[in-house]
Every structure is written in structure tokens, then in C-alpha cells.
């Protein structure tokens, strides 16, 4: 009995001496790293047996092994009050991409990232990215508050280009474009008061989409509601400083279906209807619905106008467009899965065109009978409406992006088209040379169908990214003029919807940008 106990004590003593020796070596190594020195060769060889347990390995073979367990043998658990345990031996090392760890620039430390399924873990990749995005948003908002007057370009001011214009160095068009750029840099955010008949909707309905008509005196709105969506039209006639009041016209139509695409339709007169593509659910198929704009009025609130609706059974429509060309001015197009469907509203006749991919974006040309389409495969092609061919010969134009095309706009002279994709690329294509002539940097998109807003008279391009920033570029040279953060914390569920015009409210209206996010409507004036 005594012999066995002596052997047990002897083994325990050897183990304790080994552990104490290893702890002294590790502390010495930490002090050398913090002082900027490399540990000696003898110490590195002694520590090599324990490096896998205490410090993260930078080897891609072990980090990328899918068979590795989620939790290592020695786990580093963060404290509940936010003071996370640091990783020994990594202090003072410059930021690097270490698998399983993240670098905090404020504390100059690496911290362990635990699996996201651990609900008690405040350190996940998503939470870190969200915190960083919110920090940038608040910083940009603070800068906008400090600098009421910004400069879109270095060395850019009103007196300089006015002098150049007087000396003949600037044309009239260039002078007007630069004047718009200067005004854009001075825009300030103001909240717009929305007058509604039912005040309770102010707290329940959130803006999902706003779409201005051709004259920019009305906004069609889609508001998210519990179990569905509501439609309405905002009259911008009262959008004048300093009151900034607009009126939400009563909406009598309610649907529980998701809205995939919306555009204004000119059936009886300019922008007389709104065309919506609705997804089907359960036993109800999808459809394309024409809603008269006169449906949204408060003059006769007791009249049921649902009989004025015109619906077409079109399942699974991703996009829609109304034709303004005189040869097919009563037709609209819908982009489906591997198919384009052209429908005549008056006669009900349909023409189908097969495609190799889903059609996510569409727009008709006005001067020529062409329909431009953007596909999930990244292809952009034009269909000649005069051709009845179902083969590849019908494609008058073919361009290619590296990712799914989500939005495209034809410029006024119809010599070029601008398109954006799910990789965040925005490109201007020359239709005669069939090549990209300009690219607009800074847009952020991963999977959403986000619209582009092109305004050639002002010479600007506007787009809202998935990071909730509204960016404004110069259409001529792709220079980023302005980046506007969302007034709310960044969330992919609350991406702002915008409308820009030099005449908001119609003729002699106020120029500026309207931004709808959550329940609020904001006005950025540059008059």
C-alpha cells in the first residue's frame, strides 16, 4: 500500500514539474512577442508540442479541414460582460486573416470566434460585421452633421466653374451638370410629414417600395403589412419648404401576395395604371394586375372599384415592363423562368420567347421596337418585337455580366444601356461597339434585385446597396459624388427605397431626393 502511494506521488511530482516548466517557457515567449522579439530556437522547439493547443495555427491545411470539430480541446469562452479573453502570444501582431479569430483594432488584440449556434456567444462573424457597419454609419452621419456644405470633387467650387463658363472653357451642358453636382453635395435630410385619413397606419405600415411616375408628381407605394401588402399613391403637390407635407391617397385594394415587380403603365393616358407582378401562393397562381391610378382617391370613399382591375394569369413573373413604342403601345412584357411573355392588353394576344435563363430585368426602347432583358445567367439581350422567330436569331444584341443582372436602363439616345448585377457591378455598355465603356464603383449587392435610377438631364446615377447606403455617381465620368447613410441602423430587411427628380411635385416642383425607410419619408433638397 505504501509502495503504490509513493509511486503515485512520484508520478504526480514529475507531471507538476513538467507543467511548471512549460508555463515558464510560455510566459517567456509571450514577453518576447510583446517586446517585438522572436523566441529563441531552443524555446520554439520546446513549445512546438503545445502550440496547437494554445495559439491558432495559420496553416490552411488544418484550418480548412471540414472534418475538424467545431470546438477545440481548449476553448476560450468570452465573459458575459463583454470583456472577452484575449489570445496569448498574439498581442502587437498586425491584423491578419486568421481562421477562427478576429482582430479588434481598438484593443489591438485577437479574439476567438465561437460557433454561431452558441446563443450565449456575443462574438460571431455576423455580429462583428453588424457592429462595424453601424460604426461606419454613425461616423458618416456625424460627418454630415458637422459639414453642412460638402465638396463633390477636390478643388470644385461654384466660382471656379462659373469663371470657366464665362471664359468659354465650359459648354452650357457641362455648366449645368457641374451645377447639379455642386447642389448634390449640399443636400440636407429633412423628414416629410405624411397626412393620412387613418393615423394608426403610421406605426404599422412600413415602406417596401416607392416608384415615381414620369412627371414626378406622384409616388406609388407598397407598404408591408401583417400577412400581406398595401398599396397607395402619395401626391407630391404639397412638397414645398418649409412645411414638407404630402398626402397619402386612400388605398382600397389589399393583397396578401408578395410583389415581385412594379412599373407605371400608360393605357388610357400617360401613367394611367400601375402594373404589378404578384407571386402565387397555395392554390392561387401568380398573376400580373393592372390597377387604375384613379382607384386611389378620397373623393368617393364608399365606392368599391375592384371591378376596374384587370388581371392576367401569369405564374412566376420575375420582372415586368410597359411598352411606350407606338408599334406596341398597348402591350406589356413579363420576365418568367426561361421565358419572356409579351401580352396585348386590348386583344389579349400573347407572344412567348424562350430564353436560356430566368429574366430578372426588362425595359422597352421607345424609338425602336426592341425589348431589352437581363438574365440570371448574366446575359443581356434585346428582342426585336417585329420578329416571330423563337430561335437565337431573334436576339438583336447580346452582352454579358459575370453575375445575375438585376436592373437595366436604356439611355435616351438608345445608343447605350446601363446595368447592375448581384456582384455589385454597375456597367455602361455601348450598343454599337458592344463593349463596356464605363464602370461605377462602390455599389454593394449580393443577392437582391435592386433598381437603378438614371437621370440624364442632371447627369447622375443613383443606386441603393444592400448595405443601406444611397450612392450618387456622375453619369459622365463615373465619379462617386455622394454617399448617404440610412437614418436607421443597417439591416437587409430595411433597405431604403428612393426617388430622384429635378421637379418633385410636377412642373415647377422642388428638386431633390426622396428616401422611404421603415415608416418614414425623408426629403433631401438641393435647391
XYZ file of C-alpha atoms in Angstrom:
527
model
C 0.000 0.000 0.000
C 2.781 2.416 0.964
C 4.759 1.428 -2.120
C 1.874 2.217 -4.507
C 1.179 5.564 -2.841
C 4.877 6.529 -3.124
C 4.844 5.667 -6.857
C 1.679 7.737 -7.333
C 3.215 10.748 -5.568
C 6.397 10.341 -7.633
C 4.445 10.389 -10.934
C 2.389 13.378 -9.783
C 5.568 15.268 -8.901
C 7.101 14.631 -12.334
C 3.887 15.828 -14.031
C 3.797 19.027 -11.916
C 7.443 19.819 -12.696
C 6.767 19.376 -16.455
C 3.723 21.655 -16.322
C 5.579 24.345 -14.326
C 8.466 24.222 -16.782
C 6.071 24.546 -19.755
C 4.243 27.518 -18.103
C 7.574 29.339 -17.504
C 8.545 28.803 -21.168
C 5.195 30.038 -22.414
C 5.300 33.212 -20.270
C 8.805 33.941 -21.500
C 7.607 33.526 -25.103
C 4.705 35.914 -24.509
C 7.014 38.569 -23.057
C 9.330 38.277 -26.052
C 6.476 38.616 -28.559
C 5.053 41.655 -26.747
C 8.513 43.278 -26.783
C 8.824 42.663 -30.527
C 11.462 39.848 -30.259
C 11.259 36.365 -31.674
C 11.656 33.446 -29.229
C 14.925 31.555 -29.396
C 15.304 28.378 -31.453
C 15.526 26.159 -28.371
C 12.365 27.641 -26.928
C 10.482 27.291 -30.238
C 11.394 23.637 -30.401
C 10.218 23.081 -26.860
C 6.951 24.907 -27.476
C 6.177 23.081 -30.699
C 4.482 20.237 -28.861
C 1.971 22.560 -27.270
C 1.428 25.228 -29.964
C -1.672 23.555 -31.349
C -3.490 23.883 -28.045
C -2.664 27.455 -27.116
C -2.268 29.518 -30.311
C -4.190 29.432 -33.591
C -2.456 27.771 -36.482
C -2.029 29.768 -39.665
C -1.777 26.618 -41.757
C -4.518 26.397 -44.368
C -4.472 22.616 -44.209
C -5.731 22.396 -40.645
C -7.924 25.484 -40.758
C -9.797 24.398 -43.855
C -10.296 20.754 -42.797
C -14.056 20.127 -42.880
C -13.686 17.136 -40.572
C -12.289 19.258 -37.758
C -14.591 19.551 -34.704
C -16.492 22.767 -34.046
C -14.929 23.247 -30.596
C -11.255 22.622 -29.857
C -9.993 20.796 -26.792
C -9.083 24.059 -25.104
C -11.929 26.544 -25.585
C -11.687 30.254 -24.896
C -15.006 31.435 -23.501
C -15.825 35.166 -23.558
C -17.025 36.815 -20.388
C -20.692 37.706 -20.157
C -19.985 41.399 -19.544
C -18.179 41.916 -22.852
C -14.567 41.699 -21.598
C -13.528 38.879 -23.918
C -10.486 36.737 -23.107
C -7.538 37.599 -25.317
C -5.363 35.051 -27.110
C -1.862 34.740 -25.553
C 1.088 35.355 -27.850
C -0.812 37.415 -30.467
C -0.525 40.880 -28.889
C 1.009 43.533 -31.087
C 0.920 41.412 -34.235
C -0.547 43.329 -37.230
C -4.046 42.443 -38.393
C -4.205 39.216 -40.423
C -6.907 36.879 -41.622
C -6.628 34.033 -39.122
C -9.314 31.351 -39.429
C -11.468 31.195 -36.310
C -10.249 34.549 -34.922
C -10.929 38.231 -35.464
C -8.755 41.280 -34.862
C -10.110 44.142 -32.758
C -8.349 47.331 -33.959
C -9.386 49.283 -30.864
C -7.911 46.794 -28.387
C -5.160 45.643 -30.781
C -5.929 42.032 -29.872
C -7.124 38.821 -31.487
C -10.240 37.165 -30.084
C -11.614 33.690 -30.539
C -14.739 33.272 -32.699
C -17.032 30.585 -31.320
C -19.629 28.786 -33.473
C -22.690 30.878 -34.346
C -25.093 28.341 -32.880
C -23.875 29.234 -29.387
C -26.619 31.642 -28.270
C -24.588 32.905 -25.313
C -21.671 33.881 -27.524
C -21.603 37.624 -28.348
C -18.729 37.117 -30.803
C -19.951 35.801 -34.133
C -18.962 36.864 -37.630
C -22.398 38.372 -38.256
C -22.421 40.393 -35.031
C -18.918 41.714 -35.685
C -19.823 42.795 -39.235
C -23.044 44.410 -37.980
C -21.138 46.318 -35.296
C -18.578 47.559 -37.823
C -21.262 48.657 -40.305
C -23.132 50.519 -37.583
C -19.912 52.252 -36.501
C -19.278 53.446 -40.069
C -22.873 54.616 -40.454
C -22.777 56.684 -37.251
C -19.414 58.141 -38.246
C -20.752 59.197 -41.648
C -23.873 60.706 -40.081
C -21.683 62.656 -37.669
C -19.586 63.975 -40.550
C -22.715 65.097 -42.389
C -23.881 66.997 -39.322
C -20.528 68.729 -38.939
C -20.085 69.617 -42.610
C -23.292 71.167 -43.858
C -21.588 72.097 -47.107
C -19.577 69.332 -48.773
C -17.498 69.237 -51.910
C -18.211 66.545 -54.507
C -14.758 66.861 -56.125
C -11.393 68.166 -55.000
C -10.958 71.803 -55.995
C -14.606 72.014 -57.013
C -16.494 75.253 -56.230
C -19.098 77.484 -57.803
C -16.793 80.419 -58.541
C -14.244 78.282 -60.424
C -16.558 76.704 -62.957
C -18.593 79.937 -63.299
C -15.390 81.701 -64.311
C -14.543 78.878 -66.749
C -18.005 79.139 -68.272
C -17.596 82.894 -68.791
C -14.233 82.345 -70.478
C -15.732 79.736 -72.803
C -13.942 76.727 -71.324
C -17.243 75.041 -70.383
C -20.232 74.352 -72.578
C -23.775 75.006 -71.411
C -24.391 71.312 -70.806
C -21.189 70.914 -68.794
C -22.006 74.012 -66.755
C -25.493 72.687 -65.878
C -24.105 69.251 -64.993
C -21.466 70.700 -62.675
C -24.092 72.947 -61.086
C -26.174 69.866 -60.273
C -23.123 68.171 -58.771
C -22.483 71.173 -56.537
C -26.096 71.141 -55.345
C -25.946 67.421 -54.637
C -23.005 67.954 -52.310
C -25.080 70.389 -50.234
C -28.219 68.278 -49.771
C -29.599 68.042 -46.226
C -32.024 65.488 -44.825
C -35.467 66.586 -43.621
C -38.428 64.491 -42.533
C -41.631 64.724 -44.553
C -44.987 64.706 -42.778
C -47.450 62.252 -44.356
C -51.121 63.131 -43.991
C -53.376 60.057 -43.833
C -57.004 59.509 -43.032
C -56.143 56.665 -40.663
C -53.368 57.742 -38.259
C -52.948 54.186 -36.941
C -51.245 53.147 -40.183
C -48.303 55.394 -39.374
C -46.978 52.923 -36.806
C -47.912 49.655 -38.505
C -47.171 50.046 -42.222
C -43.553 50.083 -43.384
C -42.443 51.233 -46.819
C -41.245 48.417 -49.020
C -41.069 50.348 -52.310
C -41.727 53.786 -53.772
C -41.940 54.468 -57.526
C -42.271 57.937 -59.050
C -44.290 58.477 -62.220
C -42.992 60.188 -65.366
C -43.780 63.724 -64.194
C -42.615 63.043 -60.613
C -45.841 64.364 -59.108
C -46.973 61.010 -57.658
C -45.385 58.118 -55.815
C -46.796 54.616 -55.944
C -46.056 52.906 -52.634
C -46.034 49.307 -51.459
C -46.325 49.025 -47.689
C -45.647 45.844 -45.761
C -48.496 44.788 -43.510
C -49.091 41.794 -41.261
C -49.814 38.924 -43.621
C -49.607 40.921 -46.836
C -49.045 44.279 -48.516
C -50.964 47.516 -49.009
C -50.810 49.848 -51.980
C -51.158 53.608 -52.070
C -50.319 56.746 -54.026
C -48.664 59.787 -52.454
C -49.407 63.154 -54.035
C -46.282 65.340 -54.032
C -48.057 68.595 -54.807
C -47.579 69.790 -51.225
C -43.851 69.021 -51.086
C -42.682 72.570 -50.518
C -40.380 74.016 -47.905
C -40.618 74.678 -45.059
C -43.823 72.690 -44.419
C -42.873 69.499 -46.346
C -46.311 67.858 -46.202
C -47.567 65.223 -48.607
C -50.876 63.425 -48.809
C -51.336 59.676 -48.900
C -54.330 58.903 -51.103
C -56.603 56.195 -49.716
C -55.943 52.689 -50.952
C -58.926 50.394 -51.347
C -57.039 47.373 -52.570
C -55.295 44.871 -50.336
C -53.445 41.697 -51.223
C -51.631 39.069 -49.211
C -49.258 38.216 -52.067
C -45.676 39.272 -52.452
C -44.972 41.946 -55.053
C -42.110 40.921 -57.338
C -42.043 43.839 -59.759
C -43.871 47.155 -60.338
C -43.981 49.691 -63.170
C -46.245 52.518 -64.345
C -48.472 51.724 -67.354
C -49.855 54.171 -69.935
C -53.048 52.506 -71.130
C -55.586 55.360 -71.344
C -53.098 58.187 -70.952
C -49.626 58.721 -69.526
C -49.229 56.723 -66.285
C -52.934 55.940 -66.088
C -52.367 52.497 -64.493
C -49.891 50.609 -62.334
C -48.687 47.153 -63.433
C -47.819 44.698 -60.659
C -46.412 41.171 -60.808
C -47.700 39.120 -57.886
C -46.388 35.770 -56.715
C -48.797 32.904 -56.272
C -49.309 31.012 -53.017
C -51.014 27.747 -52.072
C -53.661 27.057 -54.741
C -53.694 30.639 -56.063
C -51.494 31.120 -59.150
C -49.379 34.178 -59.758
C -50.699 36.987 -61.916
C -49.984 40.365 -63.466
C -52.500 43.016 -62.382
C -53.279 46.418 -63.910
C -54.569 48.820 -61.246
C -56.011 52.182 -62.364
C -54.442 55.141 -60.617
C -57.951 56.527 -60.144
C -58.564 53.665 -57.723
C -56.618 55.603 -55.117
C -58.795 58.587 -54.320
C -60.611 60.039 -51.356
C -63.411 61.739 -53.334
C -65.756 58.733 -53.128
C -64.520 56.519 -50.292
C -67.623 54.337 -50.258
C -67.376 53.146 -53.860
C -65.890 49.706 -54.489
C -63.608 49.953 -57.516
C -62.250 46.419 -57.598
C -64.174 45.760 -60.778
C -61.871 48.201 -62.537
C -58.926 45.836 -62.076
C -57.543 43.798 -64.961
C -55.617 40.619 -64.122
C -53.708 38.186 -66.320
C -52.789 34.718 -65.134
C -49.007 34.731 -65.438
C -47.339 32.412 -62.905
C -43.847 33.076 -61.597
C -43.130 36.516 -63.090
C -39.790 37.973 -62.004
C -39.996 41.307 -63.818
C -42.330 43.460 -65.902
C -42.174 46.422 -68.298
C -44.702 48.556 -70.189
C -44.103 49.399 -73.858
C -44.221 53.052 -74.948
C -43.227 52.387 -78.557
C -46.010 53.358 -80.964
C -45.939 49.912 -82.632
C -46.868 48.126 -79.381
C -48.154 50.815 -77.018
C -50.867 48.557 -75.553
C -48.500 45.719 -74.649
C -46.527 44.783 -71.593
C -43.847 42.191 -71.031
C -43.177 39.851 -68.127
C -39.932 38.020 -67.460
C -40.501 34.419 -66.385
C -38.350 31.370 -65.743
C -36.589 30.745 -69.083
C -39.262 32.651 -70.964
C -40.374 36.153 -71.975
C -44.097 36.707 -72.374
C -45.456 39.650 -74.394
C -49.156 40.402 -73.726
C -51.513 42.761 -75.575
C -53.934 44.237 -73.040
C -56.632 45.140 -75.588
C -56.743 41.952 -77.687
C -55.394 39.502 -75.118
C -52.927 38.088 -77.674
C -49.711 36.629 -76.255
C -46.305 36.047 -77.792
C -43.791 33.838 -75.993
C -39.991 33.869 -76.403
C -37.845 31.125 -74.947
C -34.651 32.033 -73.104
C -31.817 30.049 -71.526
C -32.183 31.647 -68.075
C -34.623 33.453 -65.763
C -35.350 37.041 -66.824
C -34.892 39.365 -63.825
C -34.904 42.805 -65.502
C -36.655 44.332 -68.538
C -37.123 47.637 -70.351
C -38.582 48.616 -73.733
C -36.859 51.003 -76.101
C -39.028 53.897 -77.285
C -37.650 54.816 -80.711
C -37.148 51.222 -81.867
C -39.345 48.155 -81.209
C -36.790 46.411 -79.005
C -37.181 44.774 -75.589
C -34.013 44.556 -73.500
C -33.752 41.733 -70.962
C -31.321 40.953 -68.133
C -30.966 37.312 -67.066
C -29.861 35.366 -64.036
C -27.011 33.937 -66.123
C -25.589 37.459 -66.613
C -26.674 37.765 -70.234
C -28.274 40.942 -71.587
C -30.092 40.572 -74.890
C -32.620 42.526 -76.946
C -35.673 41.034 -78.681
C -36.940 42.585 -81.907
C -40.718 42.692 -81.467
C -41.214 42.516 -85.245
C -39.616 39.069 -85.367
C -41.729 35.974 -84.788
C -38.716 33.693 -84.580
C -38.253 31.523 -81.499
C -34.563 30.803 -82.099
C -31.358 32.652 -81.306
C -31.696 34.783 -84.437
C -34.251 36.964 -82.678
C -31.602 38.353 -80.302
C -30.570 41.685 -81.787
C -27.990 42.430 -79.049
C -26.048 40.211 -76.653
C -23.921 41.431 -73.726
C -22.607 39.544 -70.715
C -22.077 40.233 -66.999
C -20.269 37.883 -64.621
C -23.283 37.690 -62.297
C -27.088 37.845 -62.418
C -28.363 41.110 -63.925
C -30.858 42.740 -61.554
C -31.597 46.080 -63.222
C -31.042 47.788 -66.575
C -31.842 51.209 -68.022
C -31.692 52.432 -71.628
C -30.315 55.923 -72.083
C -32.290 58.495 -74.079
C -30.475 58.207 -77.398
C -30.743 54.400 -77.144
C -27.090 54.002 -78.048
C -26.097 52.665 -74.635
C -27.563 50.730 -71.732
C -26.556 50.691 -68.086
C -26.956 47.522 -65.989
C -26.220 46.276 -62.460
C -25.720 42.732 -61.197
C -25.640 40.710 -57.982
C -21.882 41.139 -57.688
C -22.318 44.879 -57.136
C -21.031 45.793 -60.607
C -22.656 48.682 -62.497
C -21.561 48.939 -66.138
C -22.340 51.270 -69.023
C -22.446 49.404 -72.348
C -22.046 50.880 -75.815
C -24.629 49.123 -78.011
C -22.783 49.965 -81.234
C -19.315 48.819 -80.145
C -20.831 46.024 -77.973
C -18.416 46.667 -75.112
C -18.320 48.150 -71.614
C -17.156 51.750 -71.724
C -17.558 52.746 -68.064
C -17.903 51.120 -64.649
C -19.319 52.680 -61.482
C -17.532 51.530 -58.333
C -18.837 51.288 -54.774
C -22.226 49.602 -55.191
C -22.919 46.718 -52.766
C -25.159 43.791 -53.714
C -25.047 40.061 -53.026
C -28.426 38.590 -53.937
C -31.157 41.283 -54.093
C -32.898 42.798 -57.127
C -32.051 46.457 -56.525
C -33.135 49.150 -59.009
C -31.041 51.761 -60.795
C -32.156 55.386 -61.178
C -30.687 57.219 -64.178
C -31.241 60.960 -64.683
C -29.523 62.175 -67.818
C -30.630 65.800 -67.567
C -28.834 66.126 -64.240
C -26.108 63.718 -65.360
C -26.309 61.461 -62.309
C -26.854 57.805 -61.428
C -28.482 56.779 -58.125
C -28.489 53.317 -56.536
C -29.140 51.912 -53.056
C -26.991 48.975 -51.964
C -27.631 46.118 -49.573
C -25.505 47.984 -47.042
C -28.346 50.589 -46.973
C -26.140 53.360 -48.405
C -27.518 55.544 -51.184
C -24.772 56.377 -53.660
C -24.818 59.039 -56.358
C -22.358 58.942 -59.269
C -21.589 61.269 -62.120
C -23.013 59.624 -65.213
C -20.320 61.078 -67.452
C -17.100 60.045 -65.672
C -18.349 57.553 -63.001
C -17.083 59.753 -60.144
C -18.783 58.977 -56.807
C -20.349 62.282 -55.799
C -22.204 61.461 -52.604
C -22.749 58.576 -50.175
C -25.835 58.934 -47.983
C -26.248 56.610 -44.970
C -29.624 55.338 -43.846
C -31.144 57.201 -40.874
C -31.804 53.783 -39.289
C -29.339 51.030 -38.334
C -28.164 48.942 -41.267
C -30.410 45.968 -41.930
C -31.015 43.965 -45.090
C -34.704 43.889 -44.148
C -34.909 47.724 -44.186
C -33.119 48.753 -47.378
C -34.235 52.299 -48.300
C -36.228 52.960 -51.462
C -35.519 56.261 -53.239
C -36.864 58.529 -55.967
C -34.921 61.414 -57.507
C -36.090 64.239 -59.750
C -35.341 67.857 -60.548
C -39.101 68.542 -60.343
C -40.572 66.621 -57.416
C -44.227 67.573 -57.302
C -44.584 68.158 -61.049
C -43.876 71.238 -63.140
C -42.089 73.934 -61.116
C -41.616 71.376 -58.349
C -38.759 71.155 -55.900
C -35.590 69.281 -56.933
C -34.175 66.653 -54.638
C -34.178 63.065 -53.420
C -36.948 61.233 -51.579
C -35.988 58.321 -49.321
C -38.512 55.912 -47.779
C -37.282 53.679 -44.957
C -39.427 51.923 -42.364
C -42.453 54.179 -41.688
C -40.702 57.453 -42.548
C -40.250 59.535 -45.672
C -37.241 61.861 -45.941
C -36.543 64.683 -48.368
C -33.042 65.760 -49.449
C -33.350 69.172 -51.068
C -30.634 70.813 -53.139
C -32.488 73.885 -54.356
